[in-house]
Amino acid sequence: MEELIEKLKKEVIEQLNLEDIKPEDINPDSPLFGEGLGLDSIDALELIVLLEKNYGIKIEDPKDGKKIFFSIRSMAEYITANKK
Amino acid sequence: MIFINGLGAVSPQPNAGSGQFPFEFTKYDGNQLRCPDPGYKEFIPGDQIRRMGRVIKMGVTAAKLCLRDAAHVTGFTSGPECPEIIPEAIITGTGMGCMEDTEKFLATMIRNNEEFLTPTSFIQSTHNTVAGQIALLLKCHGYNFTYVHRGFSFENALLDAMVQLRSGSVSNVLAGGSDELTPAYFSITSRLGHWKRKPVGNDRLLEDHQRGSVAGEGATFFFLQKEGTHNSYARLRDVRTLLKPGSDEKTGRYLLQMLQENEIAPADIDLVVAGFNGDPGSDAIYRNVIAASLPGSAIALYKHLCGEYQTSTAFATWFSAMMIRHRIFPEFALLTPPPVNLRNILIYNHYLHVNHTFILLSAP
């Protein structure tokens, strides 16, 4: 799990072009949206594409997004449970 | 009357943005002139800059430089927290739009078999993104328009600005032009023979006889108003466009007709700022038209400073306005001895022999 969390941090930074942010700056339990990294709705779409492209996971119900993308850890847990 | 009451430029001449004139000439050896980073983070918040392609950063920065300058020229600011004037209208011109994001989006589409397309590069790839981002950053809800007409793009933005001001719809306009040079665009246009094959120093552009020019890019903005101040740069008298004139004689007649309609004699054009770009065929047009129509005018060139691109006349307008304001003719730009007076400058350019444009500036 910890390995996946570190990998996800790097992928999120690259995908969202988070300039000036290093993997160690991201707390895996902090919220990604609003506070924490302060991501917005466009970033949410980018993360959906990241999940599909890098892990083959398609989010069928948009309502699940809030829970899945709450933090880096919640993303990692969802990937572990659903990776094909 | 319309006055230039502020200006800002991001260009391949990094010293041009300092406000000092004449600026120190930056020499390039090659066939591409690109804009060095002028410190975009000083002008654009960190959470917004991460999504911006290069031309958006260039455009937003040039616009902010212009609006800060306008606050100084007019003595008006939007408040202590805001060093810029908030314009009533934003009008831009671009020949190619946001090429970097367009290429990124298309490359992703091809690479991923039309799947996994991300929204950011698509959103940022539209031609009006620069004008939109300026409006979003300034919270400007006024008239917002972008012209995409190859070598007429900047001129049509100016024409619209003149219409908006003269009709009384707005009391000021932020108008400008921007284009970026990307590796893919350079590669494709190289195959079309647009650029010189062998490297050439931009200080020796007209001495080189290879076909083609040097590629360039830039973003330049102007704050236009119907009223002048003691610090105004120049008056924007007229803007004309001529598509495929067919002969240099016809272009010359068109130019003289324009001057006549503005009640200016050819002898009153003290300086022609012409788009000489080093391509022998292209430069012959300038020589023919100027020799026939304005034989007594001094001549300056500008494309050795910014390179060739669709909205290069925005940089020429910036350069001309600076010459009028400072009453200085940089030696590195003059093809002839300097003019004795400086009442009127005519900017004459043609883009690939197709889009001929004329911008007439006068001392305020």
Coordinates of C-alpha atoms in Angstrom, one line a residue:
Chain A
M1 CA 0.0 0.0 0.0
E2 CA 2.8 2.5 1.0
E3 CA 4.5 1.8 -2.3
L4 CA 1.4 2.5 -4.2
I5 CA 0.8 5.7 -2.3
E6 CA 4.3 7.0 -3.2
K7 CA 3.7 6.1 -6.9
L8 CA 0.3 7.8 -6.8
K9 CA 1.8 11.0 -5.4
K10 CA 4.2 11.2 -8.3
E11 CA 1.5 10.5 -10.8
V12 CA -0.8 13.1 -9.4
I13 CA 1.9 15.7 -9.4
E14 CA 2.8 15.0 -13.0
Q15 CA -0.8 14.7 -14.3
L16 CA -1.9 18.0 -12.6
N17 CA 1.4 19.8 -13.2
L18 CA 1.6 20.7 -9.5
E19 CA 4.6 23.0 -9.8
D20 CA 6.7 23.5 -6.6
I21 CA 5.1 20.4 -4.9
K22 CA 7.2 17.4 -4.1
P23 CA 5.9 13.9 -3.1
E24 CA 7.0 14.4 0.5
D25 CA 4.9 17.6 0.7
I26 CA 1.7 15.6 0.2
N27 CA 0.1 14.0 3.3
P28 CA -1.6 10.8 2.1
D29 CA -4.5 11.4 4.5
S30 CA -5.1 15.1 3.7
P31 CA -8.1 16.0 1.5
L32 CA -7.2 16.6 -2.1
F33 CA -10.1 19.0 -2.8
G34 CA -11.0 22.3 -1.1
E35 CA -8.3 22.3 1.6
G36 CA -5.1 20.2 1.3
L37 CA -3.9 20.4 -2.2
G38 CA -6.8 22.7 -3.2
L39 CA -7.8 20.8 -6.3
D40 CA -10.9 21.7 -8.3
S41 CA -13.4 20.1 -10.7
I42 CA -11.1 20.1 -13.7
D43 CA -8.5 18.2 -11.6
A44 CA -11.2 15.7 -10.7
L45 CA -11.6 14.9 -14.4
E46 CA -7.9 14.6 -14.8
L47 CA -7.8 12.1 -11.8
I48 CA -10.6 10.0 -13.4
V49 CA -8.6 9.8 -16.6
L50 CA -5.4 8.9 -14.6
L51 CA -7.3 6.0 -12.9
E52 CA -8.6 4.6 -16.2
K53 CA -5.4 5.1 -18.1
N54 CA -2.8 3.9 -15.5
Y55 CA -4.9 1.3 -13.6
G56 CA -7.6 0.3 -16.0
I57 CA -10.3 1.4 -13.5
K58 CA -13.4 3.1 -14.8
I59 CA -15.6 4.8 -12.3
E60 CA -19.1 3.9 -13.3
D61 CA -21.0 5.9 -10.7
P62 CA -19.9 9.6 -10.5
K63 CA -21.3 9.7 -6.9
D64 CA -18.4 7.4 -5.8
G65 CA -15.9 10.0 -6.9
K66 CA -16.1 12.1 -3.7
K67 CA -15.2 9.0 -1.6
I68 CA -12.5 7.7 -3.9
F69 CA -10.7 11.0 -4.5
F70 CA -10.9 12.2 -0.9
S71 CA -7.2 11.6 -0.4
I72 CA -4.2 9.8 -1.9
R73 CA -4.8 7.0 0.6
S74 CA -8.4 6.6 -0.4
M75 CA -7.4 6.5 -4.0
A76 CA -4.8 3.8 -3.3
E77 CA -7.3 1.7 -1.3
Y78 CA -9.8 1.9 -4.2
I79 CA -7.1 0.9 -6.7
T80 CA -6.1 -2.1 -4.6
A81 CA -9.6 -3.3 -4.3
N82 CA -10.6 -2.8 -7.9
K83 CA -7.4 -3.3 -10.0
K84 CA -8.0 -5.7 -12.9
Chain B
M1 CA -8.7 60.3 -31.8
I2 CA -7.4 57.2 -30.2
F3 CA -4.3 57.2 -28.0
I4 CA -2.0 54.4 -26.8
N5 CA -1.9 55.0 -23.0
G6 CA -0.1 51.9 -22.0
L7 CA 1.8 49.0 -23.4
G8 CA 3.5 45.7 -22.5
A9 CA 5.4 43.1 -24.4
V10 CA 6.9 39.7 -23.9
S11 CA 9.3 39.2 -26.8
P12 CA 12.5 37.4 -27.8
Q13 CA 14.3 40.6 -26.7
P14 CA 14.4 40.1 -22.9
N15 CA 15.7 43.6 -22.2
A16 CA 12.7 45.1 -24.0
G17 CA 10.4 44.4 -21.1
S18 CA 12.4 46.5 -18.7
G19 CA 10.8 49.8 -19.8
Q20 CA 14.2 51.2 -20.8
F21 CA 14.5 52.4 -24.4
P22 CA 16.5 51.7 -26.4
F23 CA 16.9 48.3 -24.8
E24 CA 20.0 46.2 -25.2
F25 CA 19.8 44.1 -28.4
T26 CA 19.8 40.4 -27.8
K27 CA 21.6 38.5 -30.6
Y28 CA 20.5 35.0 -31.8
D29 CA 22.4 32.6 -34.0
G30 CA 20.0 30.2 -35.6
N31 CA 16.6 30.4 -37.2
Q32 CA 14.3 30.5 -34.2
L33 CA 13.7 33.4 -31.8
R34 CA 11.9 32.4 -28.7
C35 CA 10.7 34.5 -25.7
P36 CA 12.8 33.8 -22.5
D37 CA 10.8 33.5 -19.3
P38 CA 10.4 37.0 -18.0
G39 CA 9.3 35.7 -14.5
Y40 CA 5.8 34.6 -15.2
K41 CA 5.2 33.7 -11.5
E42 CA 5.4 37.4 -10.6
F43 CA 2.3 38.0 -12.7
I44 CA 0.2 34.8 -12.5
P45 CA -0.9 33.1 -9.3
G46 CA 0.7 29.7 -8.7
D47 CA -2.5 27.7 -8.7
Q48 CA -3.4 29.1 -12.1
I49 CA -0.1 29.1 -13.9
R50 CA 0.2 25.3 -13.7
R51 CA -2.5 24.8 -16.3
M52 CA -1.2 27.5 -18.7
G53 CA 0.7 26.8 -21.9
R54 CA 3.5 29.2 -22.9
V55 CA 1.5 31.5 -25.1
I56 CA -1.1 32.0 -22.4
K57 CA 1.6 32.9 -19.9
M58 CA 3.2 35.2 -22.4
G59 CA -0.2 36.9 -23.2
V60 CA -1.3 37.3 -19.6
T61 CA 2.0 38.7 -18.6
A62 CA 2.1 41.2 -21.5
A63 CA -1.4 42.2 -20.7
K64 CA -0.6 42.8 -17.0
L65 CA 2.6 44.7 -17.9
C66 CA 0.4 46.9 -20.2
L67 CA -2.3 47.5 -17.6
R68 CA 0.3 48.4 -14.9
D69 CA 1.9 50.8 -17.4
A70 CA -1.5 52.2 -18.2
A71 CA -2.1 52.9 -14.5
H72 CA 1.2 54.9 -14.5
V73 CA 0.4 56.7 -17.7
T74 CA -3.2 57.7 -16.8
G75 CA -2.7 58.1 -13.1
F76 CA -5.7 55.9 -12.5
T77 CA -5.6 52.6 -10.5
S78 CA -8.4 50.2 -9.6
G79 CA -7.4 50.3 -5.9
P80 CA -4.5 49.9 -3.6
E81 CA -4.6 46.1 -3.9
C82 CA -4.7 46.1 -7.7
P83 CA -1.7 47.7 -9.5
E84 CA -3.5 47.2 -12.9
I85 CA -6.4 49.1 -14.5
I86 CA -9.3 46.8 -15.2
P87 CA -10.2 47.3 -18.8
E88 CA -13.7 47.6 -20.2
A89 CA -13.0 45.4 -23.2
I90 CA -10.4 42.8 -24.1
I91 CA -9.7 42.2 -27.8
T92 CA -6.9 39.9 -29.0
G93 CA -5.6 38.7 -32.3
T94 CA -3.7 35.4 -32.9
G95 CA -2.7 33.6 -36.0
M96 CA -2.3 30.1 -34.6
G97 CA -3.8 30.3 -31.1
C98 CA -2.5 28.0 -28.3
M99 CA -0.4 25.7 -30.3
E100 CA 1.3 23.9 -27.4
D101 CA -2.0 22.7 -25.9
T102 CA -3.4 21.9 -29.3
E103 CA -0.4 19.7 -30.1
K104 CA -0.6 18.1 -26.7
F105 CA -4.3 17.3 -27.1
L106 CA -3.9 15.9 -30.6
A107 CA -0.8 13.9 -29.7
T108 CA -2.6 12.3 -26.7
M109 CA -5.6 11.5 -29.0
I110 CA -3.3 9.7 -31.5
R111 CA -1.1 8.0 -28.8
N112 CA -4.1 6.6 -26.8
N113 CA -6.3 5.7 -29.7
E114 CA -8.8 8.5 -29.0
E115 CA -9.2 7.4 -25.4
F116 CA -8.1 8.9 -22.0
L117 CA -8.3 12.5 -23.2
T118 CA -7.7 14.9 -20.4
P119 CA -9.7 18.1 -20.2
T120 CA -7.0 20.7 -19.4
S121 CA -5.1 20.7 -22.8
F122 CA -8.5 20.7 -24.6
I123 CA -9.8 23.7 -22.6
Q124 CA -6.6 25.6 -23.0
S125 CA -6.2 24.9 -26.7
T126 CA -8.9 27.2 -28.0
H127 CA -7.8 30.4 -29.8
N128 CA -9.6 32.7 -27.3
T129 CA -7.9 31.2 -24.2
V130 CA -5.5 34.1 -23.8
A131 CA -8.3 36.7 -23.8
G132 CA -10.4 34.5 -21.5
Q133 CA -7.6 33.9 -19.0
I134 CA -6.8 37.7 -18.9
A135 CA -10.5 38.3 -18.2
L136 CA -10.7 35.6 -15.5
L137 CA -7.6 36.9 -13.7
L138 CA -8.8 40.5 -13.8
K139 CA -12.4 39.5 -13.1
C140 CA -13.3 41.6 -16.2
H141 CA -16.8 40.8 -17.4
G142 CA -16.8 43.2 -20.4
Y143 CA -16.6 42.7 -24.1
N144 CA -14.2 39.9 -25.0
F145 CA -13.3 39.0 -28.5
T146 CA -10.5 37.2 -30.4
Y147 CA -9.7 37.5 -34.1
V148 CA -8.0 34.6 -35.9
H149 CA -7.2 35.9 -39.4
R150 CA -3.6 34.8 -40.1
G151 CA -1.6 38.0 -40.9
F152 CA -4.7 40.2 -40.3
S153 CA -5.4 38.9 -36.7
F154 CA -3.8 41.8 -34.7
E155 CA -4.9 44.4 -37.2
N156 CA -8.5 43.2 -36.9
A157 CA -8.3 43.3 -33.1
L158 CA -7.1 47.0 -33.4
L159 CA -9.9 47.8 -35.9
D160 CA -12.5 46.3 -33.5
A161 CA -11.0 48.3 -30.7
M162 CA -11.3 51.5 -32.7
V163 CA -15.0 50.7 -33.5
Q164 CA -15.7 50.0 -29.8
L165 CA -14.1 53.3 -28.7
R166 CA -15.5 55.5 -31.5
S167 CA -19.0 54.1 -31.0
G168 CA -18.8 55.0 -27.4
S169 CA -19.5 51.4 -26.3
V170 CA -16.5 51.5 -24.0
S171 CA -14.1 54.2 -22.8
N172 CA -11.0 52.0 -22.9
V173 CA -9.8 48.7 -24.5
L174 CA -7.0 46.3 -23.9
A175 CA -6.0 45.1 -27.3
G176 CA -3.1 42.9 -28.4
G177 CA -1.7 40.0 -30.3
S178 CA 0.0 36.8 -29.4
D179 CA 1.5 33.7 -31.1
E180 CA 3.9 31.0 -29.9
L181 CA 6.5 29.0 -31.7
T182 CA 6.5 25.3 -31.0
P183 CA 8.9 22.6 -32.2
A184 CA 6.1 20.8 -34.2
Y185 CA 4.9 24.1 -35.9
F186 CA 8.5 25.0 -36.7
S187 CA 9.2 21.5 -38.2
I188 CA 6.0 21.6 -40.4
T189 CA 6.5 25.1 -41.6
S190 CA 10.2 24.3 -42.3
R191 CA 9.0 21.7 -44.8
L192 CA 7.0 24.5 -46.4
G193 CA 10.1 26.5 -46.9
H194 CA 9.2 29.3 -44.4
W195 CA 12.6 29.3 -42.6
K196 CA 16.3 29.6 -43.5
R197 CA 18.0 26.2 -43.7
K198 CA 21.3 27.4 -42.4
P199 CA 21.6 29.4 -39.2
V200 CA 22.0 33.1 -39.5
G201 CA 22.7 35.8 -36.9
N202 CA 19.6 38.0 -36.4
D203 CA 22.0 41.0 -36.6
R204 CA 22.8 40.0 -40.2
L205 CA 19.3 39.0 -41.3
L206 CA 19.2 41.2 -44.4
E207 CA 22.7 40.2 -45.5
D208 CA 21.7 36.6 -45.8
H209 CA 20.5 35.5 -49.2
Q210 CA 19.0 32.1 -48.4
R211 CA 15.3 31.7 -49.0
G212 CA 13.0 32.0 -45.9
S213 CA 13.1 33.9 -42.7
V214 CA 13.7 33.3 -39.0
A215 CA 10.8 32.1 -36.9
G216 CA 9.6 34.1 -34.0
E217 CA 6.9 34.6 -31.4
G218 CA 5.6 37.1 -28.8
A219 CA 2.8 38.7 -27.0
T220 CA 2.1 42.5 -27.0
F221 CA -0.8 44.5 -25.5
F222 CA -1.9 48.1 -25.7
F223 CA -4.3 50.2 -23.5
L224 CA -6.3 52.3 -25.9
Q225 CA -8.5 55.3 -25.0
K226 CA -10.1 58.3 -26.8
E227 CA -8.4 60.7 -24.5
G228 CA -4.6 61.3 -24.3
T229 CA -2.5 62.3 -21.4
H230 CA 0.9 64.1 -21.1
N231 CA 2.4 60.6 -21.0
S232 CA 0.6 59.0 -23.9
Y233 CA 2.8 57.0 -26.2
A234 CA 1.3 57.7 -29.6
R235 CA -1.9 58.3 -31.5
L236 CA -3.4 55.4 -33.4
R237 CA -4.5 57.1 -36.6
D238 CA -5.6 54.3 -38.9
V239 CA -5.3 50.6 -39.6
R240 CA -5.8 49.0 -43.0
T241 CA -5.6 45.5 -44.4
L242 CA -5.2 44.5 -48.1
L243 CA -5.5 40.8 -49.2
K244 CA -3.5 39.5 -52.1
P245 CA -3.0 42.9 -53.9
G246 CA -1.5 41.2 -56.9
S247 CA 1.1 43.8 -57.6
D248 CA 3.4 46.2 -55.8
E249 CA 1.9 49.1 -57.8
K250 CA -1.5 48.3 -56.4
T251 CA -0.2 48.1 -52.9
G252 CA 1.5 51.4 -53.3
R253 CA -1.7 53.0 -54.6
Y254 CA -3.6 51.6 -51.7
L255 CA -1.0 53.0 -49.3
L256 CA -1.2 56.5 -50.8
Q257 CA -5.0 56.4 -50.8
M258 CA -4.9 55.6 -47.1
L259 CA -2.6 58.6 -46.4
Q260 CA -4.8 60.9 -48.5
E261 CA -7.8 59.9 -46.5
N262 CA -6.0 60.7 -43.4
E263 CA -4.9 64.1 -44.9
I264 CA -1.2 63.2 -44.6
A265 CA 1.2 63.8 -47.4
P266 CA 3.8 61.1 -48.3
A267 CA 6.5 63.4 -47.2
D268 CA 5.0 63.6 -43.8
I269 CA 5.7 60.0 -43.1
D270 CA 9.0 60.4 -41.3
L271 CA 9.7 56.7 -40.7
V272 CA 8.4 53.5 -42.2
V273 CA 8.7 50.5 -39.9
A274 CA 8.7 47.6 -42.4
G275 CA 8.5 43.9 -42.0
F276 CA 11.8 43.0 -43.8
N277 CA 12.4 39.4 -42.7
G278 CA 15.5 38.3 -44.7
D279 CA 13.6 36.4 -47.4
P280 CA 14.8 38.0 -50.7
G281 CA 11.5 37.7 -52.5
S282 CA 9.6 39.1 -49.5
D283 CA 11.9 42.0 -48.9
A284 CA 11.8 43.0 -52.5
I285 CA 8.1 43.9 -52.0
Y286 CA 9.0 46.3 -49.2
R287 CA 11.8 47.9 -51.2
N288 CA 9.5 48.4 -54.3
V289 CA 6.5 49.7 -52.4
I290 CA 8.5 52.1 -50.2
A291 CA 10.7 53.4 -53.1
A292 CA 7.6 54.1 -55.3
S293 CA 5.3 55.6 -52.6
L294 CA 7.5 56.9 -49.8
P295 CA 10.9 57.6 -51.3
G296 CA 11.8 60.3 -48.8
S297 CA 11.0 58.4 -45.6
A298 CA 13.5 56.8 -43.3
I299 CA 13.2 53.0 -42.9
A300 CA 13.5 50.8 -39.9
L301 CA 13.1 47.0 -39.5
Y302 CA 11.9 45.0 -36.6
K303 CA 11.7 41.3 -37.4
H304 CA 15.4 40.7 -36.6
L305 CA 14.2 41.5 -33.0
C306 CA 11.1 39.3 -32.8
G307 CA 11.2 36.9 -35.8
E308 CA 8.4 36.2 -38.3
Y309 CA 5.0 35.3 -37.0
Q310 CA 1.4 36.2 -37.8
T311 CA 1.0 38.9 -35.2
S312 CA 4.5 40.4 -35.4
T313 CA 2.9 43.8 -36.2
A314 CA 1.9 44.0 -32.5
F315 CA 5.6 44.0 -31.7
A316 CA 6.2 46.6 -34.5
T317 CA 3.5 48.8 -33.0
W318 CA 5.1 48.5 -29.6
F319 CA 8.5 49.3 -31.0
S320 CA 7.1 52.3 -33.0
A321 CA 5.2 53.7 -30.0
M322 CA 8.4 53.5 -27.9
M323 CA 10.4 55.4 -30.6
I324 CA 7.7 58.1 -30.7
R325 CA 7.6 58.4 -26.9
H326 CA 11.3 58.5 -26.3
R327 CA 12.3 60.3 -29.6
I328 CA 15.1 57.8 -30.0
F329 CA 15.8 55.6 -33.1
P330 CA 17.9 52.6 -32.1
E331 CA 20.8 52.1 -34.4
F332 CA 20.2 48.3 -34.5
A333 CA 16.9 48.9 -36.3
L334 CA 17.7 51.6 -38.9
L335 CA 18.2 50.8 -42.5
T336 CA 18.7 54.5 -43.5
P337 CA 19.9 57.6 -41.7
P338 CA 17.4 58.5 -38.9
P339 CA 14.6 60.9 -39.7
V340 CA 14.9 64.6 -38.7
N341 CA 11.4 64.8 -37.3
L342 CA 9.1 62.2 -35.8
R343 CA 5.5 63.2 -36.5
N344 CA 4.2 60.1 -38.2
I345 CA 5.3 56.4 -38.4
L346 CA 3.8 54.0 -40.9
I347 CA 4.1 50.3 -40.1
Y348 CA 3.9 48.2 -43.3
N349 CA 4.0 44.5 -43.2
H350 CA 2.9 41.6 -45.4
Y351 CA 2.6 38.0 -44.2
L352 CA 3.7 35.5 -46.8
H353 CA 2.8 38.0 -49.6
V354 CA -0.9 37.5 -48.8
N355 CA -1.9 39.7 -45.9
H356 CA -0.6 43.3 -46.4
T357 CA -1.3 45.6 -43.4
F358 CA -0.7 49.3 -42.7
I359 CA -0.8 50.8 -39.2
L360 CA -0.5 54.6 -39.0
L361 CA 0.8 56.2 -35.7
S362 CA 1.4 59.8 -34.9
A363 CA 3.0 61.7 -32.1
P364 CA 0.3 62.5 -29.5

